[in-house]
Amino acid sequence: MDLDPTDIKAVVTRMKRAHGHLGSVIRMLEDGTDCESALTQLAAVNKALSRAGYALVATGLQQCLEASEDGLDGVDVKKMEKLFLSLA
């Protein structure tokens, strides 16, 4: 499935923000920041990436439903389920 770049702009923006935030966490660790602060920030990065993944799967599912003449019957449900569960 090919996703339209305009449909995933928000996902890309979220991932870029998480990427920058991860760089900050790395610098924190290199600078000797305490473990609790670094882990708190790392958890925030992890959550942002998870949300981006779920948004990407949702966008793909919506696109599949719109492209399919048969609605949900035309969607490879097992494939979508596998993609969704890969984020868990």
Coordinates of C-alpha atoms in Angstrom, one line a residue:
M1 CA 0.0 0.0 0.0
D2 CA 1.4 3.4 -1.0
L3 CA 0.5 6.2 1.2
D4 CA -0.2 9.7 0.0
P5 CA 2.4 12.1 1.5
T6 CA -0.3 14.6 2.3
D7 CA -2.2 12.0 4.3
I8 CA 0.8 11.2 6.5
K9 CA 2.1 14.7 7.0
A10 CA 1.1 14.8 10.6
V11 CA 2.7 11.4 11.2
V12 CA 5.9 12.6 9.7
T13 CA 5.9 15.7 11.7
R14 CA 5.3 13.7 14.9
M15 CA 8.2 11.4 14.1
K16 CA 10.6 14.3 13.3
R17 CA 9.7 15.8 16.7
A18 CA 10.4 12.5 18.4
H19 CA 13.7 12.2 16.5
G20 CA 14.8 15.6 17.8
H21 CA 13.7 14.7 21.3
L22 CA 15.6 11.5 21.1
G23 CA 18.7 13.5 20.3
S24 CA 18.1 15.5 23.4
V25 CA 17.9 12.3 25.5
I26 CA 21.2 11.1 24.1
R27 CA 22.8 14.4 25.0
M28 CA 21.4 14.2 28.5
L29 CA 23.0 10.8 28.9
E30 CA 26.3 11.9 27.5
D31 CA 26.2 14.9 29.8
G32 CA 25.6 12.7 32.9
T33 CA 22.0 13.7 33.6
D34 CA 20.4 11.7 36.3
C35 CA 18.8 8.4 35.3
E36 CA 15.2 9.3 36.3
S37 CA 15.2 12.4 34.1
A38 CA 16.6 10.6 31.1
L39 CA 14.2 7.7 31.5
T40 CA 11.2 10.1 31.8
Q41 CA 12.2 11.8 28.5
L42 CA 12.9 8.4 26.8
A43 CA 9.4 7.3 27.8
A44 CA 8.0 10.4 26.2
V45 CA 9.9 9.6 22.9
N46 CA 8.7 6.0 23.0
K47 CA 5.1 7.2 23.5
A48 CA 5.4 9.7 20.6
L49 CA 6.7 7.0 18.3
S50 CA 4.0 4.5 19.3
R51 CA 1.3 7.1 18.6
A52 CA 2.9 7.9 15.2
G53 CA 2.8 4.1 14.4
Y54 CA -0.8 3.8 15.4
A55 CA -1.7 6.9 13.3
L56 CA 0.2 5.4 10.3
V57 CA -1.8 2.1 10.6
A58 CA -5.0 4.0 10.9
T59 CA -4.2 6.1 7.9
G60 CA -3.4 3.0 5.9
L61 CA -6.6 1.3 7.0
Q62 CA -8.7 4.3 6.0
Q63 CA -6.9 4.4 2.6
C64 CA -7.6 0.7 2.1
L65 CA -11.2 1.1 2.9
E66 CA -11.6 4.1 0.6
A67 CA -9.8 2.3 -2.3
S68 CA -11.8 -0.9 -1.9
E69 CA -15.0 -1.2 -3.8
D70 CA -16.1 -3.9 -1.4
G71 CA -15.4 -1.8 1.8
L72 CA -14.1 -3.9 4.6
D73 CA -14.6 -7.1 2.6
G74 CA -11.9 -5.9 0.2
V75 CA -9.3 -5.3 2.9
D76 CA -6.7 -7.8 3.9
V77 CA -7.7 -7.9 7.5
K78 CA -5.0 -10.3 8.6
K79 CA -2.3 -8.1 7.0
M80 CA -3.7 -5.0 8.8
E81 CA -3.9 -6.9 12.1
K82 CA -0.3 -8.0 11.7
L83 CA 0.8 -4.4 11.1
F84 CA -1.2 -3.1 14.0
L85 CA 0.1 -5.8 16.4
S86 CA 3.7 -5.2 15.3
L87 CA 3.5 -2.0 17.3
A88 CA 2.5 -3.8 20.5

